[in-house]
């Protein structure tokens, strides 16, 4: 019989071909994470979605406090959410790179969530799966020019 892991099992990890790396980061660090010379573009990452968000974590409103000590609207801190869908074998490299570029060591550096993604569909062509995930100038193109 196949081993079926329940979500209550400590070693349960949803397996997927693609994952979304969802990083909540300091807004002023985003430039460094995504800039062309550095980081992600250099690794062949071409598809990224960024949104302005507001969040509450250990940082609370400690550096941007407007007064008040309750869990209230004025304690939410401006953050940027960066979402990158990649194939499974790119996940760890992307996470390492984001940490390397986004970390200051101070409270409020952010958090990364790893989300299994069941499919990728390119709207223009209707392509699915690997074909849709692959991008012009991405890793597949780079390896042709021996960048790996
Ligand atoms: P096309 O070849 O038709 O241009 P594409 O695959 O290059 O398709 P776009 O249509 O340029 O994709 O992408 C639209 C938006 O989707 C982007 O602006 C970006 O926000 C988001 N996006 C695309 N690919 C990814 C990805 N792998 N991860 C996260 N966001 C992505
Ligand atoms: N893995 C894709 C490629 O190498 C790129 C994925 C992405 O840009 N998010 O083409």
PDB file of C-alpha atoms and ligand atoms in Angstrom:
ATOM      1  CA  UNK A   1       0.000   0.000   0.000  1.00  0.00           C
ATOM      2  CA  UNK A   2       1.210   3.524  -0.699  1.00  0.00           C
ATOM      3  CA  UNK A   3       2.097   5.575   2.340  1.00  0.00           C
ATOM      4  CA  UNK A   4      -0.525   8.245   2.753  1.00  0.00           C
ATOM      5  CA  UNK A   5       0.578  10.966   5.097  1.00  0.00           C
ATOM      6  CA  UNK A   6      -2.047  12.852   6.984  1.00  0.00           C
ATOM      7  CA  UNK A   7      -1.715  16.554   7.518  1.00  0.00           C
ATOM      8  CA  UNK A   8      -1.458  15.804  11.238  1.00  0.00           C
ATOM      9  CA  UNK A   9       1.756  13.882  10.668  1.00  0.00           C
ATOM     10  CA  UNK A  10       4.888  15.913  11.462  1.00  0.00           C
ATOM     11  CA  UNK A  11       6.580  14.895   8.208  1.00  0.00           C
ATOM     12  CA  UNK A  12       3.668  15.860   5.985  1.00  0.00           C
ATOM     13  CA  UNK A  13       4.825  18.080   3.175  1.00  0.00           C
ATOM     14  CA  UNK A  14       2.496  18.735   0.259  1.00  0.00           C
ATOM     15  CA  UNK A  15       4.446  17.776  -2.830  1.00  0.00           C
ATOM     16  CA  UNK A  16       4.053  19.897  -5.922  1.00  0.00           C
ATOM     17  CA  UNK A  17       5.895  20.620  -9.146  1.00  0.00           C
ATOM     18  CA  UNK A  18       5.659  24.350  -8.533  1.00  0.00           C
ATOM     19  CA  UNK A  19       5.777  26.481  -5.449  1.00  0.00           C
ATOM     20  CA  UNK A  20       4.941  30.059  -4.673  1.00  0.00           C
ATOM     21  CA  UNK A  21       7.587  31.779  -2.601  1.00  0.00           C
ATOM     22  CA  UNK A  22       5.649  34.490  -0.812  1.00  0.00           C
ATOM     23  CA  UNK A  23       7.890  36.919   1.007  1.00  0.00           C
ATOM     24  CA  UNK A  24       6.724  39.751   3.260  1.00  0.00           C
ATOM     25  CA  UNK A  25       9.610  42.192   3.351  1.00  0.00           C
ATOM     26  CA  UNK A  26      10.675  45.709   4.215  1.00  0.00           C
ATOM     27  CA  UNK A  27       9.597  48.015   1.379  1.00  0.00           C
ATOM     28  CA  UNK A  28      12.979  49.740   1.169  1.00  0.00           C
ATOM     29  CA  UNK A  29      14.746  46.400   0.644  1.00  0.00           C
ATOM     30  CA  UNK A  30      12.757  45.397  -2.431  1.00  0.00           C
ATOM     31  CA  UNK A  31      14.932  47.316  -4.846  1.00  0.00           C
ATOM     32  CA  UNK A  32      17.943  45.348  -3.691  1.00  0.00           C
ATOM     33  CA  UNK A  33      16.154  42.007  -3.880  1.00  0.00           C
ATOM     34  CA  UNK A  34      14.935  42.459  -7.438  1.00  0.00           C
ATOM     35  CA  UNK A  35      17.398  44.800  -9.108  1.00  0.00           C
ATOM     36  CA  UNK A  36      18.832  43.621 -12.369  1.00  0.00           C
ATOM     37  CA  UNK A  37      22.485  43.341 -11.413  1.00  0.00           C
ATOM     38  CA  UNK A  38      21.702  41.524  -8.237  1.00  0.00           C
ATOM     39  CA  UNK A  39      19.751  38.683  -6.861  1.00  0.00           C
ATOM     40  CA  UNK A  40      16.756  37.254  -8.581  1.00  0.00           C
ATOM     41  CA  UNK A  41      17.115  38.473 -12.146  1.00  0.00           C
ATOM     42  CA  UNK A  42      20.635  37.113 -12.166  1.00  0.00           C
ATOM     43  CA  UNK A  43      19.216  33.700 -11.311  1.00  0.00           C
ATOM     44  CA  UNK A  44      16.839  33.745 -14.265  1.00  0.00           C
ATOM     45  CA  UNK A  45      13.773  34.832 -12.372  1.00  0.00           C
ATOM     46  CA  UNK A  46      11.612  36.908 -14.702  1.00  0.00           C
ATOM     47  CA  UNK A  47       8.161  36.605 -13.234  1.00  0.00           C
ATOM     48  CA  UNK A  48       7.492  38.390  -9.971  1.00  0.00           C
ATOM     49  CA  UNK A  49       4.405  39.980  -8.441  1.00  0.00           C
ATOM     50  CA  UNK A  50       4.792  42.697  -5.844  1.00  0.00           C
ATOM     51  CA  UNK A  51       2.098  44.347  -3.748  1.00  0.00           C
ATOM     52  CA  UNK A  52       2.041  46.955  -1.043  1.00  0.00           C
ATOM     53  CA  UNK A  53       0.620  45.438   2.113  1.00  0.00           C
ATOM     54  CA  UNK A  54       0.351  46.301   5.777  1.00  0.00           C
ATOM     55  CA  UNK A  55       1.119  43.774   8.432  1.00  0.00           C
ATOM     56  CA  UNK A  56       1.466  43.027  12.060  1.00  0.00           C
ATOM     57  CA  UNK A  57       4.194  40.805  13.504  1.00  0.00           C
ATOM     58  CA  UNK A  58       6.708  40.824  16.317  1.00  0.00           C
ATOM     59  CA  UNK A  59       7.744  44.260  15.147  1.00  0.00           C
ATOM     60  CA  UNK A  60       4.276  45.530  15.911  1.00  0.00           C
ATOM     61  CA  UNK A  61       4.345  49.259  15.539  1.00  0.00           C
ATOM     62  CA  UNK A  62       7.542  49.641  17.525  1.00  0.00           C
ATOM     63  CA  UNK A  63       9.393  51.739  14.979  1.00  0.00           C
ATOM     64  CA  UNK A  64       6.411  53.350  13.320  1.00  0.00           C
ATOM     65  CA  UNK A  65       4.281  53.707  16.422  1.00  0.00           C
ATOM     66  CA  UNK A  66       1.503  56.225  16.413  1.00  0.00           C
ATOM     67  CA  UNK A  67       0.523  55.658  20.015  1.00  0.00           C
ATOM     68  CA  UNK A  68      -1.822  53.190  21.623  1.00  0.00           C
ATOM     69  CA  UNK A  69      -0.913  49.700  22.776  1.00  0.00           C
ATOM     70  CA  UNK A  70      -3.821  47.660  21.506  1.00  0.00           C
ATOM     71  CA  UNK A  71      -3.926  45.428  18.446  1.00  0.00           C
ATOM     72  CA  UNK A  72      -5.267  48.247  16.404  1.00  0.00           C
ATOM     73  CA  UNK A  73      -5.108  49.641  12.914  1.00  0.00           C
ATOM     74  CA  UNK A  74      -2.372  52.123  13.740  1.00  0.00           C
ATOM     75  CA  UNK A  75       0.093  49.361  14.616  1.00  0.00           C
ATOM     76  CA  UNK A  76       0.187  47.831  11.169  1.00  0.00           C
ATOM     77  CA  UNK A  77       3.487  48.394   9.432  1.00  0.00           C
ATOM     78  CA  UNK A  78       3.926  48.980   5.707  1.00  0.00           C
ATOM     79  CA  UNK A  79       5.470  45.945   4.010  1.00  0.00           C
ATOM     80  CA  UNK A  80       5.877  44.650   0.504  1.00  0.00           C
ATOM     81  CA  UNK A  81       4.643  41.216  -0.495  1.00  0.00           C
ATOM     82  CA  UNK A  82       6.700  39.572  -3.199  1.00  0.00           C
ATOM     83  CA  UNK A  83       5.288  36.463  -4.873  1.00  0.00           C
ATOM     84  CA  UNK A  84       7.413  34.288  -7.119  1.00  0.00           C
ATOM     85  CA  UNK A  85       6.187  31.035  -8.636  1.00  0.00           C
ATOM     86  CA  UNK A  86       9.053  28.700  -9.513  1.00  0.00           C
ATOM     87  CA  UNK A  87       9.628  25.043 -10.200  1.00  0.00           C
ATOM     88  CA  UNK A  88      10.461  22.931  -7.169  1.00  0.00           C
ATOM     89  CA  UNK A  89      14.184  22.732  -7.858  1.00  0.00           C
ATOM     90  CA  UNK A  90      14.489  26.537  -7.830  1.00  0.00           C
ATOM     91  CA  UNK A  91      12.788  27.033  -4.490  1.00  0.00           C
ATOM     92  CA  UNK A  92      15.745  26.841  -2.117  1.00  0.00           C
ATOM     93  CA  UNK A  93      17.948  29.085  -4.235  1.00  0.00           C
ATOM     94  CA  UNK A  94      15.239  31.735  -4.404  1.00  0.00           C
ATOM     95  CA  UNK A  95      14.658  31.595  -0.648  1.00  0.00           C
ATOM     96  CA  UNK A  96      18.390  31.842   0.073  1.00  0.00           C
ATOM     97  CA  UNK A  97      18.702  34.821  -2.225  1.00  0.00           C
ATOM     98  CA  UNK A  98      15.772  36.668  -0.709  1.00  0.00           C
ATOM     99  CA  UNK A  99      17.181  36.144   2.780  1.00  0.00           C
ATOM    100  CA  UNK A 100      20.627  37.265   1.668  1.00  0.00           C
ATOM    101  CA  UNK A 101      19.305  40.482   0.171  1.00  0.00           C
ATOM    102  CA  UNK A 102      16.473  41.306   2.581  1.00  0.00           C
ATOM    103  CA  UNK A 103      18.023  40.526   5.969  1.00  0.00           C
ATOM    104  CA  UNK A 104      19.152  43.289   8.275  1.00  0.00           C
ATOM    105  CA  UNK A 105      19.088  41.191  11.463  1.00  0.00           C
ATOM    106  CA  UNK A 106      16.656  43.573  13.114  1.00  0.00           C
ATOM    107  CA  UNK A 107      13.095  42.768  14.139  1.00  0.00           C
ATOM    108  CA  UNK A 108      10.793  43.365  11.179  1.00  0.00           C
ATOM    109  CA  UNK A 109      12.887  41.761   8.420  1.00  0.00           C
ATOM    110  CA  UNK A 110       9.826  39.773   7.434  1.00  0.00           C
ATOM    111  CA  UNK A 111       8.812  36.226   6.713  1.00  0.00           C
ATOM    112  CA  UNK A 112       8.665  33.829   3.776  1.00  0.00           C
ATOM    113  CA  UNK A 113       5.797  31.430   3.151  1.00  0.00           C
ATOM    114  CA  UNK A 114       6.196  28.479   0.816  1.00  0.00           C
ATOM    115  CA  UNK A 115       2.962  27.506  -0.915  1.00  0.00           C
ATOM    116  CA  UNK A 116       2.507  24.479  -3.198  1.00  0.00           C
ATOM    117  CA  UNK A 117       1.052  25.453  -6.570  1.00  0.00           C
ATOM    118  CA  UNK A 118      -0.870  22.852  -8.543  1.00  0.00           C
ATOM    119  CA  UNK A 119      -0.592  24.403 -11.990  1.00  0.00           C
ATOM    120  CA  UNK A 120       0.577  27.410 -13.992  1.00  0.00           C
ATOM    121  CA  UNK A 121      -1.430  28.596 -16.989  1.00  0.00           C
ATOM    122  CA  UNK A 122      -0.264  31.212 -19.499  1.00  0.00           C
ATOM    123  CA  UNK A 123      -3.313  33.199 -20.516  1.00  0.00           C
ATOM    124  CA  UNK A 124      -1.957  34.250 -23.933  1.00  0.00           C
ATOM    125  CA  UNK A 125      -1.308  30.709 -25.153  1.00  0.00           C
ATOM    126  CA  UNK A 126      -3.267  28.450 -22.849  1.00  0.00           C
ATOM    127  CA  UNK A 127      -0.032  26.584 -22.071  1.00  0.00           C
ATOM    128  CA  UNK A 128       0.038  24.744 -18.757  1.00  0.00           C
ATOM    129  CA  UNK A 129       2.625  23.312 -16.407  1.00  0.00           C
ATOM    130  CA  UNK A 130       6.327  23.569 -17.208  1.00  0.00           C
ATOM    131  CA  UNK A 131       5.710  25.339 -20.505  1.00  0.00           C
ATOM    132  CA  UNK A 132       3.760  28.063 -18.782  1.00  0.00           C
ATOM    133  CA  UNK A 133       6.212  28.402 -15.914  1.00  0.00           C
ATOM    134  CA  UNK A 134       9.206  28.814 -18.194  1.00  0.00           C
ATOM    135  CA  UNK A 135       9.921  32.396 -19.200  1.00  0.00           C
ATOM    136  CA  UNK A 136      11.933  34.143 -21.870  1.00  0.00           C
ATOM    137  CA  UNK A 137      15.288  35.018 -20.340  1.00  0.00           C
ATOM    138  CA  UNK A 138      14.643  32.527 -17.557  1.00  0.00           C
ATOM    139  CA  UNK A 139      16.844  29.740 -16.336  1.00  0.00           C
ATOM    140  CA  UNK A 140      16.292  27.481 -19.345  1.00  0.00           C
ATOM    141  CA  UNK A 141      17.542  30.238 -21.644  1.00  0.00           C
ATOM    142  CA  UNK A 142      20.472  30.999 -19.391  1.00  0.00           C
ATOM    143  CA  UNK A 143      21.761  27.426 -19.258  1.00  0.00           C
ATOM    144  CA  UNK A 144      22.106  27.505 -23.046  1.00  0.00           C
ATOM    145  CA  UNK A 145      24.675  30.244 -22.573  1.00  0.00           C
ATOM    146  CA  UNK A 146      26.444  28.177 -19.880  1.00  0.00           C
ATOM    147  CA  UNK A 147      25.294  30.210 -16.898  1.00  0.00           C
ATOM    148  CA  UNK A 148      23.558  27.137 -15.454  1.00  0.00           C
TER     149      UNK A 148
HETATM  150  P1  LIG B   1       3.439  36.333 -22.051  1.00  0.00           P
HETATM  151  O1  LIG B   1       4.527  35.514 -22.680  1.00  0.00           O
HETATM  152  O2  LIG B   1       2.097  36.100 -22.628  1.00  0.00           O
HETATM  153  O3  LIG B   1       3.787  37.782 -21.900  1.00  0.00           O
HETATM  154  P2  LIG B   1       4.310  35.811 -19.370  1.00  0.00           P
HETATM  155  O4  LIG B   1       4.467  34.407 -18.885  1.00  0.00           O
HETATM  156  O5  LIG B   1       5.544  36.556 -19.711  1.00  0.00           O
HETATM  157  O6  LIG B   1       3.267  35.781 -20.564  1.00  0.00           O
HETATM  158  P3  LIG B   1       2.997  38.037 -18.241  1.00  0.00           P
HETATM  159  O7  LIG B   1       1.702  38.036 -18.945  1.00  0.00           O
HETATM  160  O8  LIG B   1       4.065  38.971 -18.671  1.00  0.00           O
HETATM  161  O9  LIG B   1       3.565  36.540 -18.241  1.00  0.00           O
HETATM  162  O10 LIG B   1       2.757  38.150 -16.680  1.00  0.00           O
HETATM  163  C1  LIG B   1       1.727  38.939 -16.159  1.00  0.00           C
HETATM  164  C2  LIG B   1       1.956  39.151 -14.674  1.00  0.00           C
HETATM  165  O11 LIG B   1       1.955  37.891 -14.021  1.00  0.00           O
HETATM  166  C3  LIG B   1       3.288  39.737 -14.339  1.00  0.00           C
HETATM  167  O12 LIG B   1       3.256  41.134 -14.389  1.00  0.00           O
HETATM  168  C4  LIG B   1       3.538  39.231 -12.942  1.00  0.00           C
HETATM  169  O13 LIG B   1       2.869  40.064 -12.003  1.00  0.00           O
HETATM  170  C5  LIG B   1       2.836  37.902 -12.931  1.00  0.00           C
HETATM  171  N1  LIG B   1       3.740  36.764 -13.083  1.00  0.00           N
HETATM  172  C6  LIG B   1       4.096  36.144 -14.209  1.00  0.00           C
HETATM  173  N2  LIG B   1       4.865  35.090 -13.977  1.00  0.00           N
HETATM  174  C7  LIG B   1       5.008  35.007 -12.644  1.00  0.00           C
HETATM  175  C8  LIG B   1       5.678  34.122 -11.763  1.00  0.00           C
HETATM  176  N3  LIG B   1       6.359  33.069 -12.217  1.00  0.00           N
HETATM  177  N4  LIG B   1       5.599  34.357 -10.443  1.00  0.00           N
HETATM  178  C9  LIG B   1       4.913  35.403  -9.966  1.00  0.00           C
HETATM  179  N5  LIG B   1       4.262  36.273 -10.735  1.00  0.00           N
HETATM  180  C10 LIG B   1       4.293  36.087 -12.058  1.00  0.00           C
HETATM  181  N1  LIG B   2      11.669  28.981 -13.826  1.00  0.00           N
HETATM  182  C1  LIG B   2      11.380  29.970 -14.840  1.00  0.00           C
HETATM  183  C2  LIG B   2      12.455  29.917 -15.911  1.00  0.00           C
HETATM  184  O1  LIG B   2      13.572  29.603 -15.607  1.00  0.00           O
HETATM  185  C3  LIG B   2      11.296  31.340 -14.269  1.00  0.00           C
HETATM  186  C4  LIG B   2      10.342  31.420 -13.134  1.00  0.00           C
HETATM  187  C5  LIG B   2      10.116  32.816 -12.737  1.00  0.00           C
HETATM  188  O2  LIG B   2      10.573  33.732 -13.393  1.00  0.00           O
HETATM  189  N2  LIG B   2       9.397  33.026 -11.671  1.00  0.00           N
HETATM  190  O3  LIG B   2      12.149  30.198 -17.050  1.00  0.00           O
END
